[in-house]
Backbone as a ProteinNet text record, in pm:
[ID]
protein_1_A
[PRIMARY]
XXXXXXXXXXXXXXXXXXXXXXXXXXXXXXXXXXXXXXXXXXXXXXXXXXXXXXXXXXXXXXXXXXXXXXXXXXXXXXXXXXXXXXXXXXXXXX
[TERTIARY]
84.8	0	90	83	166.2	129.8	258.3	214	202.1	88.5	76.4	174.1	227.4	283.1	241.3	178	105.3	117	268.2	299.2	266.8	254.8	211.2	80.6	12.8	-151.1	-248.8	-138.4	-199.4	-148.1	-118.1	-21.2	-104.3	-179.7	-224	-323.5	-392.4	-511.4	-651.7	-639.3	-785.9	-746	-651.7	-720.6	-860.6	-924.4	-1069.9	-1084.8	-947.9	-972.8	-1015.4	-986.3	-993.8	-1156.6	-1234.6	-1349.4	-1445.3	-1422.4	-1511	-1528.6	-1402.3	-1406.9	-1484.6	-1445.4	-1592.3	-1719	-1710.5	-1873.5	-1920.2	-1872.1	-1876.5	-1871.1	-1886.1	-1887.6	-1975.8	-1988.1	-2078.3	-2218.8	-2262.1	-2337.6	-2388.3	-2303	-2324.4	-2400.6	-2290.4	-2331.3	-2463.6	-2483.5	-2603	-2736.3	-2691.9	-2840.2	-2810.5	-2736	-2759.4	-2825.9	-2786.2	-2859	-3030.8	-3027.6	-3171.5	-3234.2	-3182	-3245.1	-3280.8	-3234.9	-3251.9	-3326.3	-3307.2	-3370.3	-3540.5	-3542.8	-3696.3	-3774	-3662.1	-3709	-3731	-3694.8	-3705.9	-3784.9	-3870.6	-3924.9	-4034.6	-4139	-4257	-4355.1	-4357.3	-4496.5	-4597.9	-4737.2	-4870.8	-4925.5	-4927.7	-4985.1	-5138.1	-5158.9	-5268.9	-5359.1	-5478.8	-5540.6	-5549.8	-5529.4	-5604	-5713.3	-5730.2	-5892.5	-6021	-6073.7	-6162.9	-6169	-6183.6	-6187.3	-6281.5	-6311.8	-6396.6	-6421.3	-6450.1	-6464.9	-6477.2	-6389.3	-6418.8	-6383.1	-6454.5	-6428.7	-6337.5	-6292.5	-6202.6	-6059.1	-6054.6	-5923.2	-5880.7	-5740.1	-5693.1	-5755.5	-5734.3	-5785.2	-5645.2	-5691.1	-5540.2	-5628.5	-5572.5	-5566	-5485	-5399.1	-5244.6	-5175.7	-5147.2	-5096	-4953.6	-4877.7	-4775	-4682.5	-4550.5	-4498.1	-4393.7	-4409.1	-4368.6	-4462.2	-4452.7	-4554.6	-4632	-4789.9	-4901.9	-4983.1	-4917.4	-4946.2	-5035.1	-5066.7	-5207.7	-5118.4	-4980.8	-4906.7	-4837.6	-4809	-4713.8	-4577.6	-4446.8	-4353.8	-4317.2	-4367.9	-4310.9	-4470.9	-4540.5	-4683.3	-4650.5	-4717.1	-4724.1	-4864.4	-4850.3	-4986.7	-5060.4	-4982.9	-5071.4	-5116.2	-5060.7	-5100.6	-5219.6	-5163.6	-5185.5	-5317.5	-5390.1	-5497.6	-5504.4	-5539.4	-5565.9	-5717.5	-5740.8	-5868	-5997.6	-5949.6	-6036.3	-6031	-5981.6	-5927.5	-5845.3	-5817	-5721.6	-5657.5	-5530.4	-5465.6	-5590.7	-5553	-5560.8	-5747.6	-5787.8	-5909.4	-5977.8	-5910.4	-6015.6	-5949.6	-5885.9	-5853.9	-5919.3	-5933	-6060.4	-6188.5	-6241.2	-6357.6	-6361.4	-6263.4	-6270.5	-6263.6
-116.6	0	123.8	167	289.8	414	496.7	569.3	741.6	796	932	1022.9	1113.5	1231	1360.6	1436.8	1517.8	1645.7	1673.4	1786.5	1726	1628.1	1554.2	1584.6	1635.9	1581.2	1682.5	1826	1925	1874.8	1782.2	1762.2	1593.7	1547.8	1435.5	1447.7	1411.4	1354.6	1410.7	1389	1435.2	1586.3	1637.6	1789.7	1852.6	1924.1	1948.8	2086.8	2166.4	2305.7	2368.5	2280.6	2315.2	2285.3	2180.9	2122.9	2229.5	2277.6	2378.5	2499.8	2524.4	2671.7	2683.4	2539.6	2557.1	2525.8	2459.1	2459.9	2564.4	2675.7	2827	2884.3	2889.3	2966.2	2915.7	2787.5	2744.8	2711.8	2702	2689.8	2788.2	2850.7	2901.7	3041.4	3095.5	3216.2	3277.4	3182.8	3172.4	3127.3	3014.7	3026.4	3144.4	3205	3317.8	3461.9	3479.9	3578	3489.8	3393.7	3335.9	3396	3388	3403.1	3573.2	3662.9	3791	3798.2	3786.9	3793.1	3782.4	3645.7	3642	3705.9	3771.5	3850.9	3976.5	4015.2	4179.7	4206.2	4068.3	4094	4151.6	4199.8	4239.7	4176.1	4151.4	4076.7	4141.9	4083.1	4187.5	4165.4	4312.7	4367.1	4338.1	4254.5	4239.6	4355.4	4365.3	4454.4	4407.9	4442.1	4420.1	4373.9	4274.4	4230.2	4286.1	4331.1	4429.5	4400.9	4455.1	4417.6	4342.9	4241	4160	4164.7	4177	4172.5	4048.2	3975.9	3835.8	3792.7	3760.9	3735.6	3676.7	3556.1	3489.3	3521.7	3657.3	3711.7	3822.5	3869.7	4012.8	4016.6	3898.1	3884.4	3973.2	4042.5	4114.8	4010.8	3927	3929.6	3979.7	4033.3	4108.4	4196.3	4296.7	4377.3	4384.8	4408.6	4342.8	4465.3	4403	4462.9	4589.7	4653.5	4745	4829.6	4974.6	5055.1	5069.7	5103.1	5143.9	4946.4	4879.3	4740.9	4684.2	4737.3	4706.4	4626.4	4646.5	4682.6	4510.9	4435.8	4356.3	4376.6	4315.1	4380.6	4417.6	4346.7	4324.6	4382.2	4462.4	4538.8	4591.5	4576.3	4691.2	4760.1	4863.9	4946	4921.1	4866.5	4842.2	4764.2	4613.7	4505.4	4414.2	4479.7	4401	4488.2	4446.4	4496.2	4481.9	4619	4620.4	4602.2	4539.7	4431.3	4573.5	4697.5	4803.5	4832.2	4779.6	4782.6	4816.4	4847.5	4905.8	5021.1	5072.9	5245.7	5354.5	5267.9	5410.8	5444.8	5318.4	5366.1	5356	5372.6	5384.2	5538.6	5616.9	5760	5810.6	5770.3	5841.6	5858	5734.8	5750.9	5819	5849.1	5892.7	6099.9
0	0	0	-111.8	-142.2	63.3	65.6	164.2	85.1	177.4	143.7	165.1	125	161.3	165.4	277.6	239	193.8	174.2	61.1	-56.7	-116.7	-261.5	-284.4	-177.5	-184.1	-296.8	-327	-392.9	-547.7	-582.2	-714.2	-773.7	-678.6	-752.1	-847.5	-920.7	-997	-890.3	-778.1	-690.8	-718.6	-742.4	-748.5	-812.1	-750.7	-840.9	-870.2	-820.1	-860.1	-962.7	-1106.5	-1230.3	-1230.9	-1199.4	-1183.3	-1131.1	-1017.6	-962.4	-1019.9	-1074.2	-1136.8	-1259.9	-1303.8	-1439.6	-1391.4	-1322	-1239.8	-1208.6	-1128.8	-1113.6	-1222.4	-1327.4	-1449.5	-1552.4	-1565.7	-1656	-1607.1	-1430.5	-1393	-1319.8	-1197.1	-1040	-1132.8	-1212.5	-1230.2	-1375.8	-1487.6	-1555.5	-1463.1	-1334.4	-1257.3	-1166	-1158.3	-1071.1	-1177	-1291.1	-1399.5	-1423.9	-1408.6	-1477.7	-1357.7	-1224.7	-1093.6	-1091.7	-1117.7	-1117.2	-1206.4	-1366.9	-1427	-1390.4	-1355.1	-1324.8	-1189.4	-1120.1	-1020.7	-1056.4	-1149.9	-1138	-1256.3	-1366.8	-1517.1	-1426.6	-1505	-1467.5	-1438.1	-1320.2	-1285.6	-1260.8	-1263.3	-1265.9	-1143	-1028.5	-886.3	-890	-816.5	-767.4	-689.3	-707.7	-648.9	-510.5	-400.3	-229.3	-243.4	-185	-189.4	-84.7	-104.3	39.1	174.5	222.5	403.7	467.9	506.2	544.2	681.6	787.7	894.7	990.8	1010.5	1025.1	1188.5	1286.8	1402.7	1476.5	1335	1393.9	1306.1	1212.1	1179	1288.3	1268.6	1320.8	1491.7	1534.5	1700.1	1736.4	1860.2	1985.7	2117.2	2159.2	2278.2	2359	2316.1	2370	2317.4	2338.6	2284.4	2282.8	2123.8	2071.2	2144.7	2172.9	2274.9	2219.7	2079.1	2038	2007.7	1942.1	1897.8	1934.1	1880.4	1928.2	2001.7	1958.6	2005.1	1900.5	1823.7	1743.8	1595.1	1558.4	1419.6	1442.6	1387.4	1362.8	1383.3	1394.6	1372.4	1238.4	1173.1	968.3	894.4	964.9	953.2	822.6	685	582.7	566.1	566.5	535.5	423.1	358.9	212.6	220.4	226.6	222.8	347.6	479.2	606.8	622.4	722.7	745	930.7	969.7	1137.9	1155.2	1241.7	1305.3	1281.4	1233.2	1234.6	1042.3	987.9	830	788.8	686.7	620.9	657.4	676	721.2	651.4	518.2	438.4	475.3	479.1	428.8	566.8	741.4	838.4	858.6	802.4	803.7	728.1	596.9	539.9	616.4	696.1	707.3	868	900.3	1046.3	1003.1
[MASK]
++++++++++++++++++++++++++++++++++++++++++++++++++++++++++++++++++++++++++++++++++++++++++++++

């Protein structure tokens, strides 16, 4: 059984440096452009769907331990809806 030497070990046949680097170039980085690509084409915005009032959505039994307590931490105004409706549209009507 042949013995190893492990200054030899960068000089044999298992080297794969050459291997990876085309893997990284012919693969890593075309799925990384396909990946942007399809993130940033234009996709079509959905309208908000209306406010429903539903008993068993947007419950507080507790009030969340930042802000006014009422907000999520990751809360968007556009999208999310407070147990009273929408931002935009319980300022209008107030």
């Amino acid at each position: 059984m042949p013995r190893l030497d492990i200054r030899q070990l960068g000089t044999m046949p298992a080297n794969t440096a050459g291997l990876w680097k085309r893997v990284t170039f012919l693969l890593a980085f075309p799925a990384i452009v396909l990946c942007a690509v399809n993130a940033f084409s234009g996709h079509k915005h959905h309208e908000r769907e209306p406010f429903a009032k539903y008993e068993y959505l947007r419950r507080r039994t507790k009030r969340f331990p930042w802000g006014d307590g009422n907000r999520s931490l990751f809360h968007n105004a556009d999208v999310n809806a407070l147990p009273e409706g929408y931002e935009d549209e319980v300022q209008e009507e107030e």
